[in-house]
Amino acid sequence: MKKIIYFSVFFIISLCATAFSQDKASPLTLLQLYKFENDAKFRKLHSMETLSGMIKVNDKLDENLLKMQGVKIRTRAGNIYTVSFTSESLRYLMNAPGIDYVQLDEPIEQLLDSARSGIGTDAVHIGTVLNSTGFTGKGVIVGIVDSGFDYANPVFYDSVSNKLRISRVWELKKEGRPPVGYDYGNELLTPEEIYAEKYDINTSSHGTHVGSIAAGNGNLSDSRLIGMAPEAELVFVGIRPEPEEWKSSGVSSVIDAFSYIFDYAESQGKPAVINLSWGISIGPRNGTSLFN
């Protein structure tokens, strides 16, 4: 069935490309234009619908003509403009002098539930694979080395007991009480300390984003956007990615973070897995550096 759908979409785009060059517009733009010109019902329903997207322009563009066609320019970033317009204006944009390319906005949305289904995580959760009663991360420690953690976010609580699942936090660049064996950073050891601290930094939410994908419990989405291991115990290590911070804290601190997480997991007799969604562009990239 999927092959039929993919073929149909490709066929429609190919038909539309006979009237408009694919070098002139994105596939989604061509598909929208085809539907508008060949489906009377679609045209009636969407003729005055406001669309948004981007255009690539050249020095022949007359912005006054765009305005006359109801095209509104929002941002000018070099020769790329963000614009809003009606479906009826789309054909004009495809033929307007001074416009090299038209790209209708591709939709973006939260799809963690689709990702789980696509990679088979849902089946692992309920135990329809692996001949099990289901794996949800219970009894496993998930370590996240990142920045921008919201410690009190509801997705990091136990859905049943409402207890915080974050058992340890090490904030590498905050002054305070370092972990045993280290001489820098601040360690938070109890749910009370973690909750009181609130966050490692308040200028980013990347760590919360990553932690939610790894082990969020879905509390903010009626259990729809559940993470990969929603019952896992969590250990967060807060790094500071600002360039000036790396002068005194770099990849060696990431190794410290790994060691800290695995040492804690060993002390608890639990397996652990660590996620690091950061990288660097320097080095040989062949596994021979000391960090590798």
mmCIF file of C-alpha atoms in Angstrom:
data_model
loop_
_atom_site.group_PDB
_atom_site.id
_atom_site.type_symbol
_atom_site.label_atom_id
_atom_site.label_comp_id
_atom_site.label_asym_id
_atom_site.label_seq_id
_atom_site.Cartn_x
_atom_site.Cartn_y
_atom_site.Cartn_z
ATOM 1 C CA MET A 1 0.000 0.000 0.000
ATOM 2 C CA LYS A 2 2.828 2.397 0.896
ATOM 3 C CA LYS A 3 4.459 1.721 -2.466
ATOM 4 C CA ILE A 4 1.222 2.680 -4.224
ATOM 5 C CA ILE A 5 0.977 5.918 -2.249
ATOM 6 C CA TYR A 6 4.620 6.820 -2.884
ATOM 7 C CA PHE A 7 4.223 6.063 -6.584
ATOM 8 C CA SER A 8 1.050 8.171 -6.782
ATOM 9 C CA VAL A 9 2.695 11.170 -5.139
ATOM 10 C CA PHE A 10 5.751 10.797 -7.389
ATOM 11 C CA PHE A 11 3.492 10.534 -10.449
ATOM 12 C CA ILE A 12 1.571 13.697 -9.487
ATOM 13 C CA ILE A 13 4.783 15.628 -8.896
ATOM 14 C CA SER A 14 6.112 14.389 -12.228
ATOM 15 C CA LEU A 15 2.967 15.600 -14.013
ATOM 16 C CA CYS A 16 3.222 18.999 -12.387
ATOM 17 C CA ALA A 17 6.888 19.172 -13.273
ATOM 18 C CA THR A 18 5.922 19.072 -16.961
ATOM 19 C CA ALA A 19 4.364 22.515 -16.505
ATOM 20 C CA PHE A 20 6.841 23.847 -13.950
ATOM 21 C CA SER A 21 10.491 22.965 -13.656
ATOM 22 C CA GLN A 22 11.532 21.039 -10.568
ATOM 23 C CA ASP A 23 14.443 23.468 -10.447
ATOM 24 C CA LYS A 24 11.886 26.185 -9.769
ATOM 25 C CA ALA A 25 10.099 24.738 -6.747
ATOM 26 C CA SER A 26 10.246 22.124 -4.016
ATOM 27 C CA PRO A 27 8.303 18.831 -4.397
ATOM 28 C CA LEU A 28 5.702 19.875 -1.805
ATOM 29 C CA THR A 29 5.166 23.164 -3.651
ATOM 30 C CA LEU A 30 4.603 21.306 -6.927
ATOM 31 C CA LEU A 31 2.152 18.935 -5.246
ATOM 32 C CA GLN A 32 0.172 21.829 -3.728
ATOM 33 C CA LEU A 33 0.004 23.578 -7.085
ATOM 34 C CA TYR A 34 -1.160 20.412 -8.874
ATOM 35 C CA LYS A 35 -3.941 19.840 -6.358
ATOM 36 C CA PHE A 36 -5.043 23.469 -6.592
ATOM 37 C CA GLU A 37 -5.224 23.423 -10.365
ATOM 38 C CA ASN A 38 -6.712 19.947 -10.881
ATOM 39 C CA ASP A 39 -9.031 19.377 -7.917
ATOM 40 C CA ALA A 40 -12.042 21.690 -7.964
ATOM 41 C CA LYS A 41 -13.141 20.697 -4.462
ATOM 42 C CA PHE A 42 -9.666 21.346 -3.074
ATOM 43 C CA ARG A 43 -9.509 24.694 -4.889
ATOM 44 C CA LYS A 44 -12.883 25.775 -3.472
ATOM 45 C CA LEU A 45 -11.889 24.855 0.077
ATOM 46 C CA HIS A 46 -8.390 26.312 0.011
ATOM 47 C CA SER A 47 -8.397 29.178 -2.484
ATOM 48 C CA MET A 48 -8.110 31.845 0.224
ATOM 49 C CA GLU A 49 -6.022 29.795 2.632
ATOM 50 C CA THR A 50 -2.888 31.579 3.820
ATOM 51 C CA LEU A 51 0.294 29.687 3.088
ATOM 52 C CA SER A 52 3.858 30.429 4.108
ATOM 53 C CA GLY A 53 7.254 29.549 2.794
ATOM 54 C CA MET A 54 10.448 30.908 1.311
ATOM 55 C CA ILE A 55 11.503 32.307 -2.037
ATOM 56 C CA LYS A 56 14.931 32.778 -3.554
ATOM 57 C CA VAL A 57 15.113 36.073 -5.442
ATOM 58 C CA ASN A 58 17.420 37.887 -7.840
ATOM 59 C CA ASP A 59 17.943 41.529 -8.786
ATOM 60 C CA LYS A 60 15.009 41.487 -11.237
ATOM 61 C CA LEU A 61 12.477 41.192 -8.413
ATOM 62 C CA ASP A 62 9.869 43.963 -8.126
ATOM 63 C CA GLU A 63 8.573 43.821 -4.561
ATOM 64 C CA ASN A 64 5.683 46.115 -5.426
ATOM 65 C CA LEU A 65 4.324 43.493 -7.828
ATOM 66 C CA LEU A 66 4.481 40.923 -5.024
ATOM 67 C CA LYS A 67 2.452 43.197 -2.771
ATOM 68 C CA MET A 68 -0.139 43.685 -5.498
ATOM 69 C CA GLN A 69 -0.546 39.897 -5.628
ATOM 70 C CA GLY A 70 -1.081 39.718 -1.866
ATOM 71 C CA VAL A 71 2.366 38.312 -1.125
ATOM 72 C CA LYS A 72 3.725 39.565 2.190
ATOM 73 C CA ILE A 73 7.474 39.638 2.777
ATOM 74 C CA ARG A 74 8.488 38.894 6.360
ATOM 75 C CA THR A 75 12.241 38.416 6.574
ATOM 76 C CA ARG A 76 14.964 39.265 4.065
ATOM 77 C CA ALA A 77 17.998 37.064 4.660
ATOM 78 C CA GLY A 78 20.250 37.881 1.722
ATOM 79 C CA ASN A 79 18.469 36.626 -1.376
ATOM 80 C CA ILE A 80 16.195 34.318 0.627
ATOM 81 C CA TYR A 81 12.862 35.815 1.742
ATOM 82 C CA THR A 82 10.263 34.325 4.045
ATOM 83 C CA VAL A 83 6.800 35.099 2.725
ATOM 84 C CA SER A 84 3.109 34.465 3.274
ATOM 85 C CA PHE A 85 0.549 34.284 0.478
ATOM 86 C CA THR A 86 -2.725 32.698 -0.603
ATOM 87 C CA SER A 87 -3.045 29.544 -2.686
ATOM 88 C CA GLU A 88 -4.175 31.705 -5.589
ATOM 89 C CA SER A 89 -0.856 33.561 -5.462
ATOM 90 C CA LEU A 90 1.214 30.402 -5.763
ATOM 91 C CA ARG A 91 1.015 30.218 -9.574
ATOM 92 C CA TYR A 92 2.117 33.855 -9.749
ATOM 93 C CA LEU A 93 5.158 33.132 -7.596
ATOM 94 C CA MET A 94 6.093 30.259 -9.897
ATOM 95 C CA ASN A 95 6.170 32.624 -12.906
ATOM 96 C CA ALA A 96 7.134 35.952 -11.367
ATOM 97 C CA PRO A 97 10.283 37.621 -12.720
ATOM 98 C CA GLY A 98 12.974 37.893 -10.089
ATOM 99 C CA ILE A 99 12.056 34.658 -8.294
ATOM 100 C CA ASP A 100 14.408 31.719 -8.786
ATOM 101 C CA TYR A 101 12.855 29.190 -6.415
ATOM 102 C CA VAL A 102 9.704 28.692 -4.336
ATOM 103 C CA GLN A 103 9.601 26.453 -1.261
ATOM 104 C CA LEU A 104 6.301 25.955 0.534
ATOM 105 C CA ASP A 105 6.729 25.340 4.259
ATOM 106 C CA GLU A 106 7.160 21.697 5.159
ATOM 107 C CA PRO A 107 5.161 20.867 8.300
ATOM 108 C CA ILE A 108 6.991 20.343 11.577
ATOM 109 C CA GLU A 109 5.388 18.699 14.571
ATOM 110 C CA GLN A 110 6.073 16.495 17.563
ATOM 111 C CA LEU A 111 6.354 12.920 16.350
ATOM 112 C CA LEU A 112 7.950 11.032 19.226
ATOM 113 C CA ASP A 113 5.011 8.616 19.219
ATOM 114 C CA SER A 114 5.563 7.880 15.521
ATOM 115 C CA ALA A 115 9.287 7.429 16.100
ATOM 116 C CA ARG A 116 8.593 4.847 18.812
ATOM 117 C CA SER A 117 6.320 2.910 16.507
ATOM 118 C CA GLY A 118 8.666 3.149 13.551
ATOM 119 C CA ILE A 119 11.681 1.694 15.357
ATOM 120 C CA GLY A 120 9.665 -0.901 17.275
ATOM 121 C CA THR A 121 9.927 0.624 20.753
ATOM 122 C CA ASP A 122 6.196 0.262 21.438
ATOM 123 C CA ALA A 123 6.489 -3.475 20.786
ATOM 124 C CA VAL A 124 9.406 -3.683 23.236
ATOM 125 C CA HIS A 125 7.425 -1.745 25.858
ATOM 126 C CA ILE A 126 4.483 -4.136 25.818
ATOM 127 C CA GLY A 127 6.544 -7.287 25.282
ATOM 128 C CA THR A 128 5.281 -8.451 21.897
ATOM 129 C CA VAL A 129 8.905 -8.987 20.878
ATOM 130 C CA LEU A 130 11.865 -10.562 22.661
ATOM 131 C CA ASN A 131 9.538 -13.068 24.401
ATOM 132 C CA SER A 132 9.250 -10.826 27.422
ATOM 133 C CA THR A 133 6.767 -9.060 29.666
ATOM 134 C CA GLY A 134 8.039 -5.772 28.292
ATOM 135 C CA PHE A 135 11.023 -3.487 28.755
ATOM 136 C CA THR A 136 10.486 0.135 29.826
ATOM 137 C CA GLY A 137 13.857 0.941 31.357
ATOM 138 C CA LYS A 138 12.968 -0.172 34.869
ATOM 139 C CA GLY A 139 16.104 -1.123 36.776
ATOM 140 C CA VAL A 140 18.350 0.631 34.260
ATOM 141 C CA ILE A 141 20.203 3.937 34.653
ATOM 142 C CA VAL A 142 20.091 6.362 31.736
ATOM 143 C CA GLY A 143 22.810 8.995 31.912
ATOM 144 C CA ILE A 144 22.466 12.223 29.938
ATOM 145 C CA VAL A 145 25.519 14.462 29.410
ATOM 146 C CA ASP A 146 24.103 17.740 28.151
ATOM 147 C CA SER A 147 23.025 21.230 29.221
ATOM 148 C CA GLY A 148 19.699 22.920 29.805
ATOM 149 C CA PHE A 149 18.051 20.496 32.238
ATOM 150 C CA ASP A 150 14.718 21.324 33.879
ATOM 151 C CA TYR A 151 15.013 19.083 36.908
ATOM 152 C CA ALA A 152 11.403 19.542 38.022
ATOM 153 C CA ASN A 153 9.848 18.818 34.654
ATOM 154 C CA PRO A 154 6.900 16.414 35.164
ATOM 155 C CA VAL A 155 8.220 14.005 32.504
ATOM 156 C CA PHE A 156 11.097 13.074 34.831
ATOM 157 C CA TYR A 157 8.803 11.796 37.589
ATOM 158 C CA ASP A 158 7.510 8.296 38.208
ATOM 159 C CA SER A 159 3.996 8.117 36.739
ATOM 160 C CA VAL A 160 2.789 5.864 39.563
ATOM 161 C CA SER A 161 4.441 7.146 42.739
ATOM 162 C CA ASN A 162 5.074 10.694 41.478
ATOM 163 C CA LYS A 163 8.649 10.504 42.769
ATOM 164 C CA LEU A 164 11.490 12.192 40.936
ATOM 165 C CA ARG A 165 13.440 9.637 38.876
ATOM 166 C CA ILE A 166 16.585 11.791 38.750
ATOM 167 C CA SER A 167 18.839 10.277 41.386
ATOM 168 C CA ARG A 168 22.075 12.190 40.770
ATOM 169 C CA VAL A 169 23.132 15.451 39.135
ATOM 170 C CA TRP A 170 26.637 16.782 38.581
ATOM 171 C CA GLU A 171 26.808 20.385 37.351
ATOM 172 C CA LEU A 172 30.336 20.708 35.997
ATOM 173 C CA LYS A 173 30.586 24.496 35.947
ATOM 174 C CA LYS A 174 28.804 25.437 39.146
ATOM 175 C CA GLU A 175 30.672 26.007 42.375
ATOM 176 C CA GLY A 176 29.608 23.878 45.295
ATOM 177 C CA ARG A 177 30.210 20.327 46.480
ATOM 178 C CA PRO A 178 32.185 18.250 43.926
ATOM 179 C CA PRO A 179 31.622 14.495 43.684
ATOM 180 C CA VAL A 180 34.023 12.228 45.534
ATOM 181 C CA GLY A 181 37.240 11.917 43.520
ATOM 182 C CA TYR A 182 36.813 15.218 41.678
ATOM 183 C CA ASP A 183 37.709 18.795 42.551
ATOM 184 C CA TYR A 184 35.245 20.793 40.484
ATOM 185 C CA GLY A 185 31.526 21.261 39.935
ATOM 186 C CA ASN A 186 28.502 20.778 42.154
ATOM 187 C CA GLU A 187 26.838 17.443 42.923
ATOM 188 C CA LEU A 188 23.179 17.089 43.892
ATOM 189 C CA LEU A 189 22.484 13.894 45.816
ATOM 190 C CA THR A 190 18.833 13.935 46.900
ATOM 191 C CA PRO A 191 15.475 14.662 45.236
ATOM 192 C CA GLU A 192 15.111 17.635 47.580
ATOM 193 C CA GLU A 193 18.440 19.132 46.487
ATOM 194 C CA ILE A 194 17.723 18.486 42.833
ATOM 195 C CA TYR A 195 14.239 19.983 42.985
ATOM 196 C CA ALA A 196 15.473 23.051 44.899
ATOM 197 C CA GLU A 197 18.205 23.725 42.312
ATOM 198 C CA LYS A 198 15.558 23.755 39.509
ATOM 199 C CA TYR A 199 17.992 23.791 36.552
ATOM 200 C CA ASP A 200 21.661 23.835 35.593
ATOM 201 C CA ILE A 201 21.332 26.838 33.252
ATOM 202 C CA ASN A 202 18.261 28.856 32.308
ATOM 203 C CA THR A 203 19.315 29.810 28.778
ATOM 204 C CA SER A 204 18.732 26.450 27.098
ATOM 205 C CA SER A 205 16.382 23.467 27.213
ATOM 206 C CA HIS A 206 18.416 21.036 25.120
ATOM 207 C CA GLY A 207 19.085 18.647 27.988
ATOM 208 C CA THR A 208 15.383 18.477 28.837
ATOM 209 C CA HIS A 209 14.586 17.802 25.185
ATOM 210 C CA VAL A 210 17.105 14.959 24.953
ATOM 211 C CA GLY A 211 16.223 13.532 28.363
ATOM 212 C CA SER A 212 12.541 13.470 27.436
ATOM 213 C CA ILE A 213 13.212 11.496 24.256
ATOM 214 C CA ALA A 214 15.388 9.058 26.171
ATOM 215 C CA ALA A 215 13.235 8.577 29.256
ATOM 216 C CA GLY A 216 10.266 10.943 29.453
ATOM 217 C CA ASN A 217 7.074 9.474 30.920
ATOM 218 C CA GLY A 218 4.552 11.317 28.730
ATOM 219 C CA ASN A 219 2.922 13.163 31.643
ATOM 220 C CA LEU A 220 2.567 16.367 29.612
ATOM 221 C CA SER A 221 0.919 14.696 26.607
ATOM 222 C CA ASP A 222 -1.613 12.253 28.066
ATOM 223 C CA SER A 223 0.974 9.487 27.695
ATOM 224 C CA ARG A 224 1.267 10.024 23.926
ATOM 225 C CA LEU A 225 4.831 11.372 23.751
ATOM 226 C CA ILE A 226 6.515 8.746 25.906
ATOM 227 C CA GLY A 227 10.284 8.385 25.770
ATOM 228 C CA MET A 228 12.253 5.259 24.941
ATOM 229 C CA ALA A 229 12.751 4.193 28.580
ATOM 230 C CA PRO A 230 9.999 5.889 30.613
ATOM 231 C CA GLU A 231 10.721 3.994 33.838
ATOM 232 C CA ALA A 232 14.509 4.381 33.844
ATOM 233 C CA GLU A 233 16.452 5.983 36.667
ATOM 234 C CA LEU A 234 18.162 9.164 35.492
ATOM 235 C CA VAL A 235 21.565 10.709 36.111
ATOM 236 C CA PHE A 236 22.234 14.134 34.585
ATOM 237 C CA VAL A 237 25.628 15.749 34.063
ATOM 238 C CA GLY A 238 25.410 19.402 33.060
ATOM 239 C CA ILE A 239 28.155 20.592 30.704
ATOM 240 C CA ARG A 240 28.555 24.181 29.505
ATOM 241 C CA PRO A 241 28.919 24.435 25.722
ATOM 242 C CA GLU A 242 29.703 28.171 25.464
ATOM 243 C CA PRO A 243 33.087 28.646 23.700
ATOM 244 C CA GLU A 244 34.521 30.656 26.575
ATOM 245 C CA GLU A 245 33.577 27.892 29.004
ATOM 246 C CA TRP A 246 35.475 25.219 27.068
ATOM 247 C CA LYS A 247 38.756 26.981 27.839
ATOM 248 C CA SER A 248 38.567 25.348 31.242
ATOM 249 C CA SER A 249 36.165 22.499 30.549
ATOM 250 C CA GLY A 250 36.374 20.389 27.427
ATOM 251 C CA VAL A 251 36.203 16.824 26.230
ATOM 252 C CA SER A 252 38.171 15.530 29.231
ATOM 253 C CA SER A 253 35.234 16.678 31.368
ATOM 254 C CA VAL A 254 32.951 14.556 29.184
ATOM 255 C CA ILE A 255 35.112 11.547 30.021
ATOM 256 C CA ASP A 256 34.780 12.482 33.705
ATOM 257 C CA ALA A 257 31.007 12.576 33.209
ATOM 258 C CA PHE A 258 30.993 9.095 31.676
ATOM 259 C CA SER A 259 33.081 7.725 34.528
ATOM 260 C CA TYR A 260 30.850 9.411 37.111
ATOM 261 C CA ILE A 261 27.697 7.847 35.652
ATOM 262 C CA PHE A 262 29.115 4.355 35.255
ATOM 263 C CA ASP A 263 30.675 4.429 38.740
ATOM 264 C CA TYR A 264 27.324 5.353 40.246
ATOM 265 C CA ALA A 265 25.549 2.636 38.276
ATOM 266 C CA GLU A 266 28.079 0.062 39.459
ATOM 267 C CA SER A 267 27.546 1.171 43.081
ATOM 268 C CA GLN A 268 23.818 0.506 42.602
ATOM 269 C CA GLY A 269 24.323 -2.818 40.837
ATOM 270 C CA LYS A 270 22.477 -1.588 37.751
ATOM 271 C CA PRO A 271 23.313 -1.474 34.052
ATOM 272 C CA ALA A 272 23.697 1.973 32.499
ATOM 273 C CA VAL A 273 23.603 3.611 29.106
ATOM 274 C CA ILE A 274 24.761 7.169 28.346
ATOM 275 C CA ASN A 275 23.620 9.671 25.736
ATOM 276 C CA LEU A 276 25.871 12.503 24.518
ATOM 277 C CA SER A 277 24.233 14.687 21.882
ATOM 278 C CA TRP A 278 27.277 16.924 21.441
ATOM 279 C CA GLY A 279 30.292 16.675 19.198
ATOM 280 C CA ILE A 280 33.395 18.481 17.963
ATOM 281 C CA SER A 281 34.752 19.040 14.465
ATOM 282 C CA ILE A 282 38.467 18.937 15.312
ATOM 283 C CA GLY A 283 40.719 15.904 15.492
ATOM 284 C CA PRO A 284 41.567 12.958 13.231
ATOM 285 C CA ARG A 285 38.029 11.495 13.249
ATOM 286 C CA ASN A 286 39.427 7.972 12.955
ATOM 287 C CA GLY A 287 39.293 6.691 16.513
ATOM 288 C CA THR A 288 42.932 7.402 17.345
ATOM 289 C CA SER A 289 42.515 10.471 19.567
ATOM 290 C CA LEU A 290 42.804 10.065 23.328
ATOM 291 C CA PHE A 291 39.142 11.038 23.683
ATOM 292 C CA ASN A 292 38.118 8.207 21.329
#
